[in-house]
């Protein structure tokens, strides 16, 4: 059986494309696995974060170090809320280790 140059080039291109797709899929799976490991984990100590609702704003707090974390736009939304002294109330509760249900 003889192979011509065009067949060899075709299969080389096809193999290279399959390899590229496999690598991309492996990288995507690794990135997703890494994201899942860190989702809702404290960036400071690595313990679990729990979410509290303060007047419609979701605030994440660490169960270990009690750090408070805001997602994009949450701090600004909290400052714009019409609830009186909301920031003071949130930080007072955090300082006491008390969370609002």
PDB file of C-alpha atoms in Angstrom:
ATOM      1  CA  UNK A   1       0.000   0.000   0.000  1.00  0.00           C
ATOM      2  CA  UNK A   2       1.400   3.354  -0.960  1.00  0.00           C
ATOM      3  CA  UNK A   3       0.715   6.686   0.684  1.00  0.00           C
ATOM      4  CA  UNK A   4       0.923   9.884  -1.165  1.00  0.00           C
ATOM      5  CA  UNK A   5       2.119  13.171   0.225  1.00  0.00           C
ATOM      6  CA  UNK A   6      -1.395  14.689   0.344  1.00  0.00           C
ATOM      7  CA  UNK A   7      -2.699  11.841   2.518  1.00  0.00           C
ATOM      8  CA  UNK A   8       0.241  12.189   4.880  1.00  0.00           C
ATOM      9  CA  UNK A   9      -0.331  15.942   5.169  1.00  0.00           C
ATOM     10  CA  UNK A  10      -4.069  15.459   5.703  1.00  0.00           C
ATOM     11  CA  UNK A  11      -3.571  12.974   8.528  1.00  0.00           C
ATOM     12  CA  UNK A  12      -0.807  15.075  10.089  1.00  0.00           C
ATOM     13  CA  UNK A  13      -3.138  18.119  10.112  1.00  0.00           C
ATOM     14  CA  UNK A  14      -6.014  16.039  11.467  1.00  0.00           C
ATOM     15  CA  UNK A  15      -3.836  14.552  14.215  1.00  0.00           C
ATOM     16  CA  UNK A  16      -2.516  18.001  15.140  1.00  0.00           C
ATOM     17  CA  UNK A  17      -6.067  19.389  15.349  1.00  0.00           C
ATOM     18  CA  UNK A  18      -7.233  16.457  17.495  1.00  0.00           C
ATOM     19  CA  UNK A  19      -4.262  16.954  19.799  1.00  0.00           C
ATOM     20  CA  UNK A  20      -5.030  20.678  20.050  1.00  0.00           C
ATOM     21  CA  UNK A  21      -8.668  19.917  20.927  1.00  0.00           C
ATOM     22  CA  UNK A  22      -7.637  17.359  23.552  1.00  0.00           C
ATOM     23  CA  UNK A  23      -5.225  19.820  25.153  1.00  0.00           C
ATOM     24  CA  UNK A  24      -7.860  22.566  25.180  1.00  0.00           C
ATOM     25  CA  UNK A  25     -10.393  20.210  26.795  1.00  0.00           C
ATOM     26  CA  UNK A  26      -7.835  19.140  29.420  1.00  0.00           C
ATOM     27  CA  UNK A  27      -6.979  22.784  30.205  1.00  0.00           C
ATOM     28  CA  UNK A  28     -10.662  23.667  30.516  1.00  0.00           C
ATOM     29  CA  UNK A  29     -11.279  20.698  32.842  1.00  0.00           C
ATOM     30  CA  UNK A  30      -8.284  21.675  34.983  1.00  0.00           C
ATOM     31  CA  UNK A  31      -9.481  25.293  35.204  1.00  0.00           C
ATOM     32  CA  UNK A  32     -12.985  24.170  36.210  1.00  0.00           C
ATOM     33  CA  UNK A  33     -11.569  21.813  38.839  1.00  0.00           C
ATOM     34  CA  UNK A  34      -9.417  24.616  40.255  1.00  0.00           C
ATOM     35  CA  UNK A  35     -12.397  26.978  40.342  1.00  0.00           C
ATOM     36  CA  UNK A  36     -14.498  24.410  42.218  1.00  0.00           C
ATOM     37  CA  UNK A  37     -11.740  23.947  44.819  1.00  0.00           C
ATOM     38  CA  UNK A  38     -11.795  27.667  45.608  1.00  0.00           C
ATOM     39  CA  UNK A  39     -15.489  28.493  45.178  1.00  0.00           C
ATOM     40  CA  UNK A  40     -16.912  29.986  48.378  1.00  0.00           C
ATOM     41  CA  UNK A  41     -13.572  29.647  50.185  1.00  0.00           C
ATOM     42  CA  UNK A  42     -11.993  32.467  52.143  1.00  0.00           C
ATOM     43  CA  UNK A  43      -9.147  34.098  50.196  1.00  0.00           C
ATOM     44  CA  UNK A  44      -7.310  34.744  53.472  1.00  0.00           C
ATOM     45  CA  UNK A  45      -7.452  31.411  55.314  1.00  0.00           C
ATOM     46  CA  UNK A  46      -9.166  28.985  52.927  1.00  0.00           C
ATOM     47  CA  UNK A  47     -12.109  28.067  55.170  1.00  0.00           C
ATOM     48  CA  UNK A  48     -15.719  28.052  53.961  1.00  0.00           C
ATOM     49  CA  UNK A  49     -17.620  31.259  53.301  1.00  0.00           C
ATOM     50  CA  UNK A  50     -21.269  31.640  54.217  1.00  0.00           C
ATOM     51  CA  UNK A  51     -23.575  34.185  52.639  1.00  0.00           C
ATOM     52  CA  UNK A  52     -25.723  36.603  54.600  1.00  0.00           C
ATOM     53  CA  UNK A  53     -28.422  38.840  53.203  1.00  0.00           C
ATOM     54  CA  UNK A  54     -28.391  42.458  54.360  1.00  0.00           C
ATOM     55  CA  UNK A  55     -31.300  44.374  52.878  1.00  0.00           C
ATOM     56  CA  UNK A  56     -31.032  42.453  49.610  1.00  0.00           C
ATOM     57  CA  UNK A  57     -27.219  42.601  49.425  1.00  0.00           C
ATOM     58  CA  UNK A  58     -25.364  39.294  49.653  1.00  0.00           C
ATOM     59  CA  UNK A  59     -22.293  39.463  51.900  1.00  0.00           C
ATOM     60  CA  UNK A  60     -19.877  36.537  52.227  1.00  0.00           C
ATOM     61  CA  UNK A  61     -18.273  35.900  55.609  1.00  0.00           C
ATOM     62  CA  UNK A  62     -15.589  33.397  56.591  1.00  0.00           C
ATOM     63  CA  UNK A  63     -16.627  30.820  59.176  1.00  0.00           C
ATOM     64  CA  UNK A  64     -13.088  30.790  60.597  1.00  0.00           C
ATOM     65  CA  UNK A  65     -11.447  34.222  60.506  1.00  0.00           C
ATOM     66  CA  UNK A  66     -14.770  36.109  60.150  1.00  0.00           C
ATOM     67  CA  UNK A  67     -13.427  38.144  57.227  1.00  0.00           C
ATOM     68  CA  UNK A  68     -16.088  39.812  55.102  1.00  0.00           C
ATOM     69  CA  UNK A  69     -15.988  39.653  51.315  1.00  0.00           C
ATOM     70  CA  UNK A  70     -18.012  41.527  48.745  1.00  0.00           C
ATOM     71  CA  UNK A  71     -18.589  40.455  45.148  1.00  0.00           C
ATOM     72  CA  UNK A  72     -18.281  43.056  42.402  1.00  0.00           C
ATOM     73  CA  UNK A  73     -20.725  45.880  42.989  1.00  0.00           C
ATOM     74  CA  UNK A  74     -21.979  44.690  46.384  1.00  0.00           C
ATOM     75  CA  UNK A  75     -20.109  47.259  48.475  1.00  0.00           C
ATOM     76  CA  UNK A  76     -21.372  50.057  46.218  1.00  0.00           C
ATOM     77  CA  UNK A  77     -24.924  48.685  46.392  1.00  0.00           C
ATOM     78  CA  UNK A  78     -24.700  48.487  50.171  1.00  0.00           C
ATOM     79  CA  UNK A  79     -23.593  52.120  50.366  1.00  0.00           C
ATOM     80  CA  UNK A  80     -26.504  53.181  48.141  1.00  0.00           C
ATOM     81  CA  UNK A  81     -29.189  51.333  50.107  1.00  0.00           C
ATOM     82  CA  UNK A  82     -31.834  53.414  51.815  1.00  0.00           C
ATOM     83  CA  UNK A  83     -31.563  51.428  55.056  1.00  0.00           C
ATOM     84  CA  UNK A  84     -30.334  53.776  57.781  1.00  0.00           C
ATOM     85  CA  UNK A  85     -26.731  53.262  58.892  1.00  0.00           C
ATOM     86  CA  UNK A  86     -26.467  49.959  57.016  1.00  0.00           C
ATOM     87  CA  UNK A  87     -22.659  49.957  56.835  1.00  0.00           C
ATOM     88  CA  UNK A  88     -22.325  50.671  60.534  1.00  0.00           C
ATOM     89  CA  UNK A  89     -24.844  47.909  61.317  1.00  0.00           C
ATOM     90  CA  UNK A  90     -23.048  45.377  59.118  1.00  0.00           C
ATOM     91  CA  UNK A  91     -19.605  46.109  60.537  1.00  0.00           C
ATOM     92  CA  UNK A  92     -20.893  46.229  64.110  1.00  0.00           C
ATOM     93  CA  UNK A  93     -22.403  42.755  63.620  1.00  0.00           C
ATOM     94  CA  UNK A  94     -19.178  41.452  62.088  1.00  0.00           C
ATOM     95  CA  UNK A  95     -17.113  42.872  64.939  1.00  0.00           C
ATOM     96  CA  UNK A  96     -19.362  41.142  67.459  1.00  0.00           C
ATOM     97  CA  UNK A  97     -19.353  37.901  65.488  1.00  0.00           C
ATOM     98  CA  UNK A  98     -23.118  38.165  65.154  1.00  0.00           C
ATOM     99  CA  UNK A  99     -24.740  37.559  61.798  1.00  0.00           C
ATOM    100  CA  UNK A 100     -28.184  38.562  60.695  1.00  0.00           C
ATOM    101  CA  UNK A 101     -30.417  35.746  59.437  1.00  0.00           C
TER     102      UNK A 101
END
